[in-house]
Coordinates of C-alpha atoms and ligand atoms in Angstrom, one line a residue:
X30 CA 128.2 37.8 67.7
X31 CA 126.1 40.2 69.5
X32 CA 122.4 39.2 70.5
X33 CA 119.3 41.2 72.0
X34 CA 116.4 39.9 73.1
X35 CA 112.8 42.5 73.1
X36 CA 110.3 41.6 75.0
X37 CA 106.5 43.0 73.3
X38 CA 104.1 43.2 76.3
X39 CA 100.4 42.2 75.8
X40 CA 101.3 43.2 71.9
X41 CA 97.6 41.5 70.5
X42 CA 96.0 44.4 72.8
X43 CA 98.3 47.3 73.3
X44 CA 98.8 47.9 69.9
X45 CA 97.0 51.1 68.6
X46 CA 98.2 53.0 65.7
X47 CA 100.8 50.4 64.5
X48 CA 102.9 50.9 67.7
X49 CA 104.4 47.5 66.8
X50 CA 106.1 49.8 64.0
X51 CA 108.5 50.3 67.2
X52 CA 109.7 46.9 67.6
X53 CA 110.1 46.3 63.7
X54 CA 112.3 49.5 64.1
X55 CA 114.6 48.3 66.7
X56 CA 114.4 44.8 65.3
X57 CA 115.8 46.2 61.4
X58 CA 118.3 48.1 62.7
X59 CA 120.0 45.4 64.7
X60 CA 120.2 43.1 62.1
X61 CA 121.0 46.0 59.6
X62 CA 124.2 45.7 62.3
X63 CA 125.0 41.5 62.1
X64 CA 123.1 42.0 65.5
X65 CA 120.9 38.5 66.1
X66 CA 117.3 40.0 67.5
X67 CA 114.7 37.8 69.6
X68 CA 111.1 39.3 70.0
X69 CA 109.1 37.5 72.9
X70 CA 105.4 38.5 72.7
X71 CA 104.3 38.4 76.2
X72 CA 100.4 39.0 77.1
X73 CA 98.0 38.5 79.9
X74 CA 98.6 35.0 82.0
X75 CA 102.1 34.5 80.2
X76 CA 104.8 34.2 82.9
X77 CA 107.4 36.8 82.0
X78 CA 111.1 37.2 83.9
X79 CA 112.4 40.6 82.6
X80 CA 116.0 39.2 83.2
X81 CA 115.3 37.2 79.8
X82 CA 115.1 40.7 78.2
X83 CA 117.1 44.0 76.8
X84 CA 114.6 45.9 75.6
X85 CA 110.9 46.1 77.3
X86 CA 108.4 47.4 75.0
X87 CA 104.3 48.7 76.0
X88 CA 102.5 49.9 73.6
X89 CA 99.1 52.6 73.8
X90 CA 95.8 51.5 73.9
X91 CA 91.8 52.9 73.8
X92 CA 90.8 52.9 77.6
X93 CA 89.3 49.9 77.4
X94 CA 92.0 47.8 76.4
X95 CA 94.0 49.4 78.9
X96 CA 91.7 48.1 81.3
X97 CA 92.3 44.7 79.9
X98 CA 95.7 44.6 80.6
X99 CA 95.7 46.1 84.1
X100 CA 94.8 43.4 86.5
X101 CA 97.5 41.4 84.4
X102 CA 100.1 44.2 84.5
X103 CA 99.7 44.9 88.2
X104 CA 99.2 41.7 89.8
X105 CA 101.2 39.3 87.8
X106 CA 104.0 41.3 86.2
X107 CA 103.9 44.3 88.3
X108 CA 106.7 43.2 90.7
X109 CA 109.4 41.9 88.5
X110 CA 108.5 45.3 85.7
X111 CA 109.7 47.8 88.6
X112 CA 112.3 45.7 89.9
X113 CA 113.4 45.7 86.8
X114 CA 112.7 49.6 86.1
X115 CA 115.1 50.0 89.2
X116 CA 117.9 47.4 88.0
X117 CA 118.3 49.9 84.7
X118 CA 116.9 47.9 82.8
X119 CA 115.8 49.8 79.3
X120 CA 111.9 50.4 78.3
X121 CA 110.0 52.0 76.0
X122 CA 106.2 52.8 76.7
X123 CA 103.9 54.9 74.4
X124 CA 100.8 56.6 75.3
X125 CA 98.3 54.1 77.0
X126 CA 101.8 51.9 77.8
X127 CA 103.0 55.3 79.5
X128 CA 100.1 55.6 81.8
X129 CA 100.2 52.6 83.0
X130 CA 103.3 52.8 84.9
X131 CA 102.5 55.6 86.3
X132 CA 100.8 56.1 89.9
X133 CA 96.9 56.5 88.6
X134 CA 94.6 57.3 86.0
X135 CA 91.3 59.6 87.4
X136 CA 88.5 59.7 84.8
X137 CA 87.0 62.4 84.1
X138 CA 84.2 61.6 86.4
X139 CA 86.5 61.6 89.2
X140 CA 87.1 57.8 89.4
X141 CA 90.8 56.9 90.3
X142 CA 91.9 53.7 88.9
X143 CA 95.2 52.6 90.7
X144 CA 97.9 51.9 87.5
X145 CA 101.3 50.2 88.0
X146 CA 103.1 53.4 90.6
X147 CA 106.1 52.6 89.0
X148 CA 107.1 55.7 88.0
X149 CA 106.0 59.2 89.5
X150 CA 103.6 60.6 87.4
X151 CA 99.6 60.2 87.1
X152 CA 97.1 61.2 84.7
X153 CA 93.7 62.7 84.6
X154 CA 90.8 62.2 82.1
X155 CA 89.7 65.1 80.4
X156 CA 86.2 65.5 77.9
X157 CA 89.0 67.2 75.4
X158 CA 90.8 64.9 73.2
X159 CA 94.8 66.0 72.3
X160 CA 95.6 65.0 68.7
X161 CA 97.7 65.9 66.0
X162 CA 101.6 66.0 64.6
X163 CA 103.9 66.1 67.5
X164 CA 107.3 67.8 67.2
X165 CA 109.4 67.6 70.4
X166 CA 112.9 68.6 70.8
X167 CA 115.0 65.7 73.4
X168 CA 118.3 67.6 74.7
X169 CA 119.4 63.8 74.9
X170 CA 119.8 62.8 71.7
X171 CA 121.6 66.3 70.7
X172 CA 125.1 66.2 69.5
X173 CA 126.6 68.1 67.0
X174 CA 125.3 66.3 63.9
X175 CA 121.9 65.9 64.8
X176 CA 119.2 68.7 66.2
X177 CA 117.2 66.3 68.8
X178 CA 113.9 67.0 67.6
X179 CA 111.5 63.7 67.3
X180 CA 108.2 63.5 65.3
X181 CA 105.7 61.5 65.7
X182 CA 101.4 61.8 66.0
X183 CA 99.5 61.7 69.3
X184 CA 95.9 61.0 70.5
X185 CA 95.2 61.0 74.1
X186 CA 92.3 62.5 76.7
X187 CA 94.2 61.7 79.0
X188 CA 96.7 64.6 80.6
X189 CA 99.4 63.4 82.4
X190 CA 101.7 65.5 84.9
X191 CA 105.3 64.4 86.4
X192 CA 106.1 64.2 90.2
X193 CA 110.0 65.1 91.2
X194 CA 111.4 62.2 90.7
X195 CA 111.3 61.7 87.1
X196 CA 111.9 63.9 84.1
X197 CA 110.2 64.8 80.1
X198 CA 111.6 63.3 77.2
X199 CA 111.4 66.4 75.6
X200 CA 110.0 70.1 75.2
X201 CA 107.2 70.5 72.8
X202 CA 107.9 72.4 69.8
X203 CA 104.5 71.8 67.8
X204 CA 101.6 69.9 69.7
X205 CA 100.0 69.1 72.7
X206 CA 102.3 66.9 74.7
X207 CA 101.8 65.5 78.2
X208 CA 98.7 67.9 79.1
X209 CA 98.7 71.1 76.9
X210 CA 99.8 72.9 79.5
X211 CA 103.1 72.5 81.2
X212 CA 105.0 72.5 77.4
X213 CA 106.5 68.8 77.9
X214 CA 106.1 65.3 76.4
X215 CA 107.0 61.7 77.6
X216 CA 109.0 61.1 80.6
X217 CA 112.3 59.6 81.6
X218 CA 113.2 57.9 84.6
X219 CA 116.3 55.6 85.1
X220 CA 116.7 54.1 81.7
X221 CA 113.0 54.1 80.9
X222 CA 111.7 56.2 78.2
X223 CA 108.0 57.0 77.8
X224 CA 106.2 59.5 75.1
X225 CA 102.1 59.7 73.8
X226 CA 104.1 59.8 70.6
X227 CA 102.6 57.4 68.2
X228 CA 103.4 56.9 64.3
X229 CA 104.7 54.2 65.1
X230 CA 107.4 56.7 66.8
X231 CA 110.8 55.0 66.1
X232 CA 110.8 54.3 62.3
X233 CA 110.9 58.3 61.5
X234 CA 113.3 58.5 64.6
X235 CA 116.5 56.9 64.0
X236 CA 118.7 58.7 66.4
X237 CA 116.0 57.8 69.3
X238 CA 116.3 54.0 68.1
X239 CA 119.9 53.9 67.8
X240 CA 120.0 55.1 71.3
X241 CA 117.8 52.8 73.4
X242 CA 119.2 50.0 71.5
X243 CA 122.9 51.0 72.4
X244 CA 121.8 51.7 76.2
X245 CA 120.5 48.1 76.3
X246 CA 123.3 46.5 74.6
X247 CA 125.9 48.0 77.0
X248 CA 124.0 47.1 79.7
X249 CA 124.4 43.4 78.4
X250 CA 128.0 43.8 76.5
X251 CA 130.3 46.2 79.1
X252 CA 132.6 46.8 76.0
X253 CA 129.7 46.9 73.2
X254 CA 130.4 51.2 72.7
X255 CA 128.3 52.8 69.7
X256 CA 126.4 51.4 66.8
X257 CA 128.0 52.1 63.1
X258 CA 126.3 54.5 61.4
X259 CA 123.4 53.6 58.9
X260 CA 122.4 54.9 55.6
X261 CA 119.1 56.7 57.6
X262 CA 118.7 59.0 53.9
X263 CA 114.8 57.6 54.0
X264 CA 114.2 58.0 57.5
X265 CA 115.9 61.4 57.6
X266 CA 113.6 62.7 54.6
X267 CA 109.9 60.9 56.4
X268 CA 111.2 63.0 59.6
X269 CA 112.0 66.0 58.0
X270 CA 109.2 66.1 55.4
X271 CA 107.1 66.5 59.0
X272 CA 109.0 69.1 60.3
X273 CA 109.2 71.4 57.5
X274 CA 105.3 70.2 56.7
X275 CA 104.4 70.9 60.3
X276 CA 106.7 74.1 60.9
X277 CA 105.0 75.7 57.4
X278 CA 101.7 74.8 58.7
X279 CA 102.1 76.6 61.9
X280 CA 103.7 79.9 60.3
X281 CA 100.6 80.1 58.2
X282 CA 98.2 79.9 60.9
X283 CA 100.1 82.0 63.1
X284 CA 99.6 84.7 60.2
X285 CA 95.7 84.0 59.9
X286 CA 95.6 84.9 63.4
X287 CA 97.3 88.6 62.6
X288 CA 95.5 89.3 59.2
Ligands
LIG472 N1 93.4 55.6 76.4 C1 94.4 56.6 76.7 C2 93.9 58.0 76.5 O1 93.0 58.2 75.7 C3 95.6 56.3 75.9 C4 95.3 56.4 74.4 C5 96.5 56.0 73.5 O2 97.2 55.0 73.8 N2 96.6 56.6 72.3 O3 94.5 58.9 77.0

């Protein structure tokens, strides 16, 4: 019998836009699988040892929960998340989650707050606010059955840019991304995966799902292989009623721009 324990990180705070959707994903389609699934709800003051864990999970948050968390998430957990970040051990982040790993966050007042530097990236304020439908194409999760575009919804001022050492998730196909500028979204960095995509991102996304949980469980299980396949007919149709919704969209207002 195989088992997977997910650790949900300060999940009563970071939590916006049903990003705990994420965890009920992973969590279904284990058991969908005879897999036995553990959450462990850590939050600020709780001692947390991610050797215990599988799967790491951050959600986003409005700035000021972000600054909530930050003291806790650098000073008390901060050590043993990028030791474990560096040990391969596999984590999700989304938006607010995201930022925090990375080196700062400047306001757009010019204040630099120092985040977690766990990752190379940082992120600066800006007065403009990036939301909307997201569709983002991940050359990762490509193979021949399956197109590696994600969905999902976003709503960030912050703009976020990647050092060398790390790279996107994915290139934007509708959206703002990272900074609506550079044409990516998220980042990657060992087995870490981080995206501004909310939704909750993994229920439309099966494929992404499937794949964080099979990098974690053979990371625990050497000779654990692939997941059998689901029936994903529902989450198919939610993902591809965006994409046709959002690539129709954009065709039309491409035209109002030429008539
Ligand atoms: N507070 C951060 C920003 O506005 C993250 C927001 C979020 O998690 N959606 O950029």
């Amino acid at each position: 019998m195989y088992t997977i324990e997910i650790c949900h990180l300060y999940p009563e705070i970071l939590n916006l836009y049903g990003d705990k959707g994420n965890i009920t994903a992973l969590k279904k389609r284990c058991e969908w699988r005879g897999i036995d699934v553990k959450i462990h709800n850590i939050s600020l003051e709780d001692d947390f040892n991610p050797d215990n864990y599988d799967i790491i999970f951050i959600g986003g948050g409005q700035d000021y929960e972000q600054e909530i968390v930050k003291d806790d998430l650098l000073h008390k957990k901060g050590a043993a998340i990028k030791e474990a970040i560096e040990g391969n051990k596999v984590f999700l982040a989304i938006c607010g989650g995201y930022q925090l790993l990375g080196k700062y966050y400047k306001t757009k007042e010019g204040k630099e707050l120092e985040f977690l530097g766990a990752l190379d990236f940082w992120t600066n304020g800006d007065e403009k606010r990036m939301i909307g439908n997201v569709i983002i194409e991940c050359d990762f999760l490509k193979s021949e059955s399956f197109d590696g575009k994600i969905v999902g919804f976003e709503n960030h001022s912050g703009k976020t840019y990647l050092g060398k050492d790390i790279t996107p998730l994915g290139k934007v196909i509708i959206g703002y991304g990272n900074n609506g500028e550079d044409g990516y979204e998220g980042a990657v960095y060992k087995n870490v995966y981080c995206s501004y995509l909310h939704g909750s991102l993994l229920p439309k996304n099966p494929a992404f799902t499937d794949f964080l949980l099979e990098k974690a469980l053979n990371n625990k299980y050497k000779d654990f292989g692939t997941l059998p396949n689901l029936d994903d007919s529902f989450e198919m149709a939610a993902r591809n009623s965006v994409i046709n919704r959002l690539i129709t969209s954009n065709k039309i207002n491409k035209l109002r721009k030429i008539f």
